[in-house]
CSV table of C-alpha atoms in Angstrom, one decimal:
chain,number,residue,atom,x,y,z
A,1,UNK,CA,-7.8,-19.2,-1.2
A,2,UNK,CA,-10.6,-18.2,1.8
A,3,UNK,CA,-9.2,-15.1,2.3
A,4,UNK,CA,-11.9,-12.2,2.2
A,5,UNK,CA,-9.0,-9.7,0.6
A,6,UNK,CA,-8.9,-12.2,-1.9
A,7,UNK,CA,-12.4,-12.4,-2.8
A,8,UNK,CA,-13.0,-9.2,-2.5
A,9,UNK,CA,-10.3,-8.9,-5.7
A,10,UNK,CA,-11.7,-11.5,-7.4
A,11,UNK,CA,-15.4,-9.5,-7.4
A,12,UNK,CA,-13.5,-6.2,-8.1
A,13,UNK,CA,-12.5,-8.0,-11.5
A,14,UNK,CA,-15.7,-9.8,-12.1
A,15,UNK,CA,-15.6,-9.8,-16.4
A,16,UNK,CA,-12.4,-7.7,-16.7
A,17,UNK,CA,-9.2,-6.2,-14.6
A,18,UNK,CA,-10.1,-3.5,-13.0
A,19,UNK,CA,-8.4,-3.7,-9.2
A,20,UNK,CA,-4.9,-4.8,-8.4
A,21,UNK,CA,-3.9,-6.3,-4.7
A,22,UNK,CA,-1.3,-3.5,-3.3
A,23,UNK,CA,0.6,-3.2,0.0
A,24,UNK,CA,0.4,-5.5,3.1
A,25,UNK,CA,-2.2,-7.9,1.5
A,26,UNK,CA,0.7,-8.3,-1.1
A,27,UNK,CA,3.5,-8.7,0.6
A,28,UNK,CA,1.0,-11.4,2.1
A,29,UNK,CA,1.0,-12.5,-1.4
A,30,UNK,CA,4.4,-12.9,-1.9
A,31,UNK,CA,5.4,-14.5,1.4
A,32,UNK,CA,7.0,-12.1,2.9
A,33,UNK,CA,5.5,-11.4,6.2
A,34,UNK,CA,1.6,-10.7,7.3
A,35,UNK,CA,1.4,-7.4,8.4
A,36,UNK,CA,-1.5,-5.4,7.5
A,37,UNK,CA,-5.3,-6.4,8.2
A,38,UNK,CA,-6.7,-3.9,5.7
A,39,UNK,CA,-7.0,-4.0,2.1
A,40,UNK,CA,-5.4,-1.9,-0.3
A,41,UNK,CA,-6.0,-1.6,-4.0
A,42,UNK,CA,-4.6,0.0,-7.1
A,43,UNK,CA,-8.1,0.9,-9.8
A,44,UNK,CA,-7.7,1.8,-13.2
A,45,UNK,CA,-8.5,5.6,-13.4
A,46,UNK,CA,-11.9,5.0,-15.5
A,47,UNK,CA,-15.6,5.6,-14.9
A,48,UNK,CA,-17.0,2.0,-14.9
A,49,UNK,CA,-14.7,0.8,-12.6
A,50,UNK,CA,-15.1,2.9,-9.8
A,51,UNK,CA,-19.1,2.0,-10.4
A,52,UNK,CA,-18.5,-1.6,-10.4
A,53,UNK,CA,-16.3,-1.4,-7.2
A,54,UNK,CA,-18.8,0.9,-5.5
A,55,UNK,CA,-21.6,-1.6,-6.3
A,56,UNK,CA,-19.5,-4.0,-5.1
A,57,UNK,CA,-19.1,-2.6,-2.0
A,58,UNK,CA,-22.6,-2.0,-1.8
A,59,UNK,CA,-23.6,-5.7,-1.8
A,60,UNK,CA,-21.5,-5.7,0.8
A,61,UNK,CA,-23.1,-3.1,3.3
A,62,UNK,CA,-19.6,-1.0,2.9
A,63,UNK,CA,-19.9,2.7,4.6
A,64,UNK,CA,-17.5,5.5,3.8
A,65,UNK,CA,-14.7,6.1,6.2
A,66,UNK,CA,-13.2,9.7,6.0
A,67,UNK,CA,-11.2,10.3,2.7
A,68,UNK,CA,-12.1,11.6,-0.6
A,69,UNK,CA,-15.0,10.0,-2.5
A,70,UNK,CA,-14.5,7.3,-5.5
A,71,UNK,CA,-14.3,9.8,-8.0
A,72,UNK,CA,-12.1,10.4,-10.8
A,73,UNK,CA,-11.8,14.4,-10.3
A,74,UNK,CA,-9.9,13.4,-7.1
A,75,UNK,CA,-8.1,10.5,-7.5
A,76,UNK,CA,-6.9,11.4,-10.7
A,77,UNK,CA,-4.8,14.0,-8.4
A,78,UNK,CA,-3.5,11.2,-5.8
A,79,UNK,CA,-6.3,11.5,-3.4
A,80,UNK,CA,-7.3,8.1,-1.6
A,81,UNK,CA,-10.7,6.5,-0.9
A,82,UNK,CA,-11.9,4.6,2.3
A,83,UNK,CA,-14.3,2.3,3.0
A,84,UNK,CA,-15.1,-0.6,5.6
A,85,UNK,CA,-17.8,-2.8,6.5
A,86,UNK,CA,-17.8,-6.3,8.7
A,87,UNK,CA,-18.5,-9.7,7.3
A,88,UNK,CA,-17.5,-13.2,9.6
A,89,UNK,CA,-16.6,-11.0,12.3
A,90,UNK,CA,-14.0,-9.2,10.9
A,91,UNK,CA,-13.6,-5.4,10.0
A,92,UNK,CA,-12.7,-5.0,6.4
A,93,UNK,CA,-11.3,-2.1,5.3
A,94,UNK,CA,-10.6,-1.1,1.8
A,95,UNK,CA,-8.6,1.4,0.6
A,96,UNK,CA,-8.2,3.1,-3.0
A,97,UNK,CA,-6.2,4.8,-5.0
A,98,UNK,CA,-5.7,5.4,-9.0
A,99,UNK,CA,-2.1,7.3,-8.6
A,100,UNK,CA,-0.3,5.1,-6.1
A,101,UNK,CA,2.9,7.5,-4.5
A,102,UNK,CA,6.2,7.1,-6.6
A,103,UNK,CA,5.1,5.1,-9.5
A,104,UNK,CA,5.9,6.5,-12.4
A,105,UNK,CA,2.7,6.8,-15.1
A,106,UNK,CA,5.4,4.1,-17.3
A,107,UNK,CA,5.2,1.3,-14.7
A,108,UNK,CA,1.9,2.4,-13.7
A,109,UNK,CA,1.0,1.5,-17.4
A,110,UNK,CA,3.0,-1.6,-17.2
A,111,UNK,CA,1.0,-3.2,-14.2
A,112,UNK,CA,-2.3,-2.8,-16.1
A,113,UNK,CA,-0.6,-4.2,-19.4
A,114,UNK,CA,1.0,-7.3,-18.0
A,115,UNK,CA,-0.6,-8.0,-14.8
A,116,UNK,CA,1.3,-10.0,-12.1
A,117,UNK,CA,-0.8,-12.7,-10.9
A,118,UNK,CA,-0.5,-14.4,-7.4
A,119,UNK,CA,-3.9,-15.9,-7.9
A,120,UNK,CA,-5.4,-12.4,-7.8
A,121,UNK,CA,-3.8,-9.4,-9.7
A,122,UNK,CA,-0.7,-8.4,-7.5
A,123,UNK,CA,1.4,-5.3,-7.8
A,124,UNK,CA,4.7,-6.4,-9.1
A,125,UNK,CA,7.8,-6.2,-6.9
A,126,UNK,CA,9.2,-3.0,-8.0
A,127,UNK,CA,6.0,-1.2,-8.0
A,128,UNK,CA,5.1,-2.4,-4.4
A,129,UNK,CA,8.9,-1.4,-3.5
A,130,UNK,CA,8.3,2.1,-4.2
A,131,UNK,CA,4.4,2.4,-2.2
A,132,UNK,CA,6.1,1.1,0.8
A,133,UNK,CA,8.9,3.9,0.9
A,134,UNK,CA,6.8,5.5,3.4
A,135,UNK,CA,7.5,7.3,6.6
A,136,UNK,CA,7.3,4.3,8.3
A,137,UNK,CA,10.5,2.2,9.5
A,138,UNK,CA,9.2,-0.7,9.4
A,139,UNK,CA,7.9,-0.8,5.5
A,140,UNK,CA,12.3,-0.4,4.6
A,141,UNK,CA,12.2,-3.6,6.5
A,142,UNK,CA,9.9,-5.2,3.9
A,143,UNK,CA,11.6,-2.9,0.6
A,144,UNK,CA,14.8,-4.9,2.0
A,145,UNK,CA,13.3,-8.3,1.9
A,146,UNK,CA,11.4,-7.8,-1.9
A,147,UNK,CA,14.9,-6.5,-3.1
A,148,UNK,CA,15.9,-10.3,-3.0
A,149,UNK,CA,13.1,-11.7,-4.6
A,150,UNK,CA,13.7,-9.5,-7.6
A,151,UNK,CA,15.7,-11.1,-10.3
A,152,UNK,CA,16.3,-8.3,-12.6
A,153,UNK,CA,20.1,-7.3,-11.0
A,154,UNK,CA,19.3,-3.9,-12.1
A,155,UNK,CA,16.1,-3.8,-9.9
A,156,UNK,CA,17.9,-5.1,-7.4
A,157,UNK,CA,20.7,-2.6,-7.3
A,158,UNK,CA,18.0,0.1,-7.3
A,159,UNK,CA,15.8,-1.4,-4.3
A,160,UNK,CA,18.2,-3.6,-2.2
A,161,UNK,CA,18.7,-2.1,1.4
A,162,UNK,CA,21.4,-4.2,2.1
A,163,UNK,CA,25.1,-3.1,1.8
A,164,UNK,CA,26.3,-6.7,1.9
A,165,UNK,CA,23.7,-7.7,-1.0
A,166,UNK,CA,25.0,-4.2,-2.6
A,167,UNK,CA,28.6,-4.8,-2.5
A,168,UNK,CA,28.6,-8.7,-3.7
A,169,UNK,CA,25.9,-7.2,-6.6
A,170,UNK,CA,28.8,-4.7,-7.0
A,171,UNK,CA,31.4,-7.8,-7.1
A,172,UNK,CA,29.2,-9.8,-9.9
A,173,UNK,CA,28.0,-7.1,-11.9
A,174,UNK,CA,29.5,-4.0,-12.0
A,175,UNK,CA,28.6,-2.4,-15.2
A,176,UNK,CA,25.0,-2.9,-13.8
A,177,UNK,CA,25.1,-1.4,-10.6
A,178,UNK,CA,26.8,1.6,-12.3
A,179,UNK,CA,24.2,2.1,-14.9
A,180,UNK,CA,21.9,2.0,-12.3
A,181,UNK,CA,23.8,4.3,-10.0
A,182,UNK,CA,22.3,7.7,-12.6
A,183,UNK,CA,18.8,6.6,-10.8
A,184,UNK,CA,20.4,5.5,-7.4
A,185,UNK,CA,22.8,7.7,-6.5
A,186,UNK,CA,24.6,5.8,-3.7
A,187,UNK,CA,25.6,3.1,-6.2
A,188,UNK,CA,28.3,5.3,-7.1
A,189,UNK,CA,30.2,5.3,-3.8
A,190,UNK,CA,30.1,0.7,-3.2
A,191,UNK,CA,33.3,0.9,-3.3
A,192,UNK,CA,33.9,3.1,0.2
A,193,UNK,CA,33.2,0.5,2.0
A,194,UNK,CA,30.8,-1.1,4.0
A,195,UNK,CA,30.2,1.1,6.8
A,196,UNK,CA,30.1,4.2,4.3
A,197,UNK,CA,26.8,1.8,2.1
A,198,UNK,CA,25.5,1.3,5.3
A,199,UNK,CA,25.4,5.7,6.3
A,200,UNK,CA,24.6,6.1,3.1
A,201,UNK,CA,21.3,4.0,3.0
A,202,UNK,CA,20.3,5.0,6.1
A,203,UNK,CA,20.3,8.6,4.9
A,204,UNK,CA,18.4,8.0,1.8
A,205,UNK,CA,15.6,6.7,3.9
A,206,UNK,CA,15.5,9.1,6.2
A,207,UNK,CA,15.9,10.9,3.1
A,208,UNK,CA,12.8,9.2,1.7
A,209,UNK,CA,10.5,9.3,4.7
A,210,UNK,CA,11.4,13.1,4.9
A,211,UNK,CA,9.6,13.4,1.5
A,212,UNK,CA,6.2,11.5,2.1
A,213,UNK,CA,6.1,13.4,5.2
A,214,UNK,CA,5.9,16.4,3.1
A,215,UNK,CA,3.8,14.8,0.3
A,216,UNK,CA,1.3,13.9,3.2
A,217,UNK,CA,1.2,17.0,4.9
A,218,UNK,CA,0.4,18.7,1.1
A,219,UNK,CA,-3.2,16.8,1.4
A,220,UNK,CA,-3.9,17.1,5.0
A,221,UNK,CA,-3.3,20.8,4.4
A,222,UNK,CA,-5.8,20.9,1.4
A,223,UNK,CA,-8.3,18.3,3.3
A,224,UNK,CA,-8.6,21.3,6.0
A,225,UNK,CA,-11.5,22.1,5.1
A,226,UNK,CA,-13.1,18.7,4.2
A,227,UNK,CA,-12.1,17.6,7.7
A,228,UNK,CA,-13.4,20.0,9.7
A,229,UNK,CA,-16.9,19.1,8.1
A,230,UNK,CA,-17.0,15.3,8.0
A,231,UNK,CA,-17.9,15.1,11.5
A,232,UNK,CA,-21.5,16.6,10.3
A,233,UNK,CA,-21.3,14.7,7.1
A,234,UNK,CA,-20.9,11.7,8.2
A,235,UNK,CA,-23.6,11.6,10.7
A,236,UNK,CA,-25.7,13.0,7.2
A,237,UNK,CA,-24.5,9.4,5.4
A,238,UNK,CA,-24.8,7.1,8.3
A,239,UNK,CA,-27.4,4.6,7.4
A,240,UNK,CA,-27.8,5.6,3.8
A,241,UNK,CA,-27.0,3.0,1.1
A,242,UNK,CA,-23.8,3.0,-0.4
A,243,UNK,CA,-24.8,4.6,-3.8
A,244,UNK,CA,-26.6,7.5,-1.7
A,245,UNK,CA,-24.1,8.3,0.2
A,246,UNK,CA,-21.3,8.1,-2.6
A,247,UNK,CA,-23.7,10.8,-4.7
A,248,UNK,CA,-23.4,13.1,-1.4
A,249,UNK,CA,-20.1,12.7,-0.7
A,250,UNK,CA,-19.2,13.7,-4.3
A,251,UNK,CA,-21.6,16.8,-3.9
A,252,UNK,CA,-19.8,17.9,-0.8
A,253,UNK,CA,-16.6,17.2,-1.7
A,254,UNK,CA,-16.9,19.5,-4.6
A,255,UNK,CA,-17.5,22.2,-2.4
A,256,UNK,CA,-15.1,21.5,0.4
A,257,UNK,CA,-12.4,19.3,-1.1
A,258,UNK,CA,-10.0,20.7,-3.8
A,259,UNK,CA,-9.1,18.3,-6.8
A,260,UNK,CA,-5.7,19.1,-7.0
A,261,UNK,CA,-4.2,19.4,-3.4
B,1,UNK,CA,30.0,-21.4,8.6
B,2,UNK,CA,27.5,-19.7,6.7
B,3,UNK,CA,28.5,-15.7,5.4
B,4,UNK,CA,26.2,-13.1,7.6
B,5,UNK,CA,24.0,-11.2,6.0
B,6,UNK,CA,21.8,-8.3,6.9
B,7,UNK,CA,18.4,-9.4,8.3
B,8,UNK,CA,15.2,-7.6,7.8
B,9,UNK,CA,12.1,-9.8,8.8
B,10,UNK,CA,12.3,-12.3,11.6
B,11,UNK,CA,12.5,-16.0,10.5
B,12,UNK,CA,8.5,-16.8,11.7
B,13,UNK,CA,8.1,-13.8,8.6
B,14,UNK,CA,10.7,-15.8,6.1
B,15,UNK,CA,8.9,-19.3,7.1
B,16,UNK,CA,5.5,-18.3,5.3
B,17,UNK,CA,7.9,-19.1,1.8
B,18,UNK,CA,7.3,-22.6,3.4
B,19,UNK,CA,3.8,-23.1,4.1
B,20,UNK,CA,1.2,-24.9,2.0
B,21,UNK,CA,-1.1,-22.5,0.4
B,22,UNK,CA,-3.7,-24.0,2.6
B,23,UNK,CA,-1.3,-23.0,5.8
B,24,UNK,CA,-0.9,-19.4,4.7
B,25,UNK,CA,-4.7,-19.4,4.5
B,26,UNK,CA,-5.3,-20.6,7.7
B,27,UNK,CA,-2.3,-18.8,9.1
B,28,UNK,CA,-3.2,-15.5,7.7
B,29,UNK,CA,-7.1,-15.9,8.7
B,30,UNK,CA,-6.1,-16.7,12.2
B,31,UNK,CA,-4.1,-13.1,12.2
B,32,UNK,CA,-6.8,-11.5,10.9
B,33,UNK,CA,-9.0,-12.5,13.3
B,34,UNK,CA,-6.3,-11.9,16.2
B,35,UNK,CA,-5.8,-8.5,14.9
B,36,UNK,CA,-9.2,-7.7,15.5
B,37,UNK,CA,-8.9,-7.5,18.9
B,38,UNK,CA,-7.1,-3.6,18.2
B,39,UNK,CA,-10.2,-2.4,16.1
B,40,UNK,CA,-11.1,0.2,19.0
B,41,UNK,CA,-7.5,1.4,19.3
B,42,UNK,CA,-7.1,1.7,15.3
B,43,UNK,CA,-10.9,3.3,14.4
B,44,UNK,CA,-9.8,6.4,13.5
B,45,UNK,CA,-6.4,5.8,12.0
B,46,UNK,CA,-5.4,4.9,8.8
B,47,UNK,CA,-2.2,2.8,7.2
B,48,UNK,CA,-2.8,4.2,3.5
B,49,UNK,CA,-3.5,6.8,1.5
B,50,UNK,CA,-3.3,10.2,1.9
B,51,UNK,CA,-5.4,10.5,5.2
B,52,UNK,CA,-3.8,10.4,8.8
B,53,UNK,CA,-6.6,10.1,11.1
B,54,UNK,CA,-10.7,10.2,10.8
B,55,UNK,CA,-11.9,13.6,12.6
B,56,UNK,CA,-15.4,12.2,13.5
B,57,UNK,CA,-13.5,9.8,16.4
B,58,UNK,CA,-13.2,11.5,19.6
B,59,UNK,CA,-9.7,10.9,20.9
């Protein structure tokens, strides 16, 4: 496919896996609705493949936007990395992380050990479910929609957004839905009613948005610092190659950006 | 009649299940390059990771 997001995977795994396709460019992926024109990418938390994807980037004339640099020390802690650059007249923007919000370190395992592949390496629907429970509306939307493409009843007792879908799943599999209810807990109360599932799921996401509003705020607090001297900084890296830059963003960062937020 | 059920995505969303792979390509280039056109109004934000918006663009 001539997609640039697409390419730019394919180069990411040039030899082995190293990046996997995440957010808006997969729900692209999976037919769902085109909604994002950035990139996003899941990397394996390792050495070499931050240096491949940096001289990646490099090739293509790729500048650092404002986030932490492509290093371990920080993304190991959930920190994200931003870069952009133009080719064919459009602006590319790519975004990283190793620790991807809500995944647990089990299914973050499981992507890397049995990759899902939609011509490129793709998160798989559950995992993608959980990055998009954001503080955005519109990302439920999308959560309600990849519910239904999961077959795994289990899954989709644990993602739908739907009470209809969650009270015929109820109807069809009950001993499912309430094994899954000790993870989910509104599973437990299907059987109010309709109008009840539907209070209910609207509180979990407020619920839910509540808490990456907090999670953000936890690294915009600890970025203070680091934000307040990027102006400056950037200027520093403007023009420099890619591999330049990366060395003095990671010098700076160590002295303005705490690891662990 | 068909049973309701709760809608999320509008149906021009639910058609890309339809299209060639060569339509989604074409489909999704042609928003990318329409989407272009807010690249002043977006420079300094962001729609992941952990960042909200990039200090070094004035307002």
């Amino acid at each position: 496919m001539d997609n640039p997001y697409i390419r730019l995977t394919q180069e990411f795994n040039d030899g082995r896996l190293r990046a996997i396709l995440a957010s808006g460019q997969a729900v692209v992926l999976y037919r769902l609705a085109i909604m994002s024109k950035d990139g996003d990418w899941i990397l394996r938390e390792e050495a070499e493949t931050l240096a491949h994807v940096i001289a990646t980037l490099a090739r293509h004339g790729a500048r650092y936007r404002y986030g932490a640099p492509l290093d371990l020390r920080w993304l190991a802690h959930g920190w994200s990395s931003h870069l952009e650059f133009q080719e064919g007249g459009l602006r590319l923007r790519c975004d990283f992380v190793t620790r991807p919000p809500r995944v647990s370190p089990g299914a973050l395992l499981a992507l890397w050990e049995a990759p899902v592949y939609k011509e490129v390496p793709v998160v798989s629907l559950p995992v993608l479910a959980e990055i998009k429970k954001t503080n955005r509306e519109k990302d439920y939307a999308v959560i309600g929609e990849l519910a239904r493409k999961m077959e795994d009843p289990r899954l989709q007792a644990l993602h739908s957004r739907s009470a209809r879908d969650l009270m015929r799943l109820f109807a069809e599999q009950p001993a499912v839905v309430a094994e899954a209810s000790g993870e989910r807990p509104l599973l437990s109360r299907i059987g109010q009613g309709r109008e009840e599932i539907e209070r209910l799921l609207d509180e979990e996401r407020r619920a839910l948005m509540r808490k990456n509003e907090d999670r953000l705020d936890r690294y915009l607090g600890a970025a203070r610092r680091w934000g307040a001297d990027w102006p400056r900084l950037s200027k520093e890296l403007s023009g420099r190659p890619l591999a330049e830059a990366h060395e003095m963003m990671v010098a700076r960062a160590a002295e303005l950006l705490p690891c662990e937020p | 009649m068909s049973e309701r059920r709760d809608e999320f995505l509008s149906d021009e969303d639910l058609d890309l299940e339809n299209l060639s792979t060569e339509e989604l390509e074409a489909y999704w280039r042609l928003w990318l390059t329409q989407a272009q056109g807010t690249n002043d109004v977006d420079q300094a934000s962001y729609s992941h990771g952990v960042f909200d918006r990039d200090p070094a663009v004035s307002e």
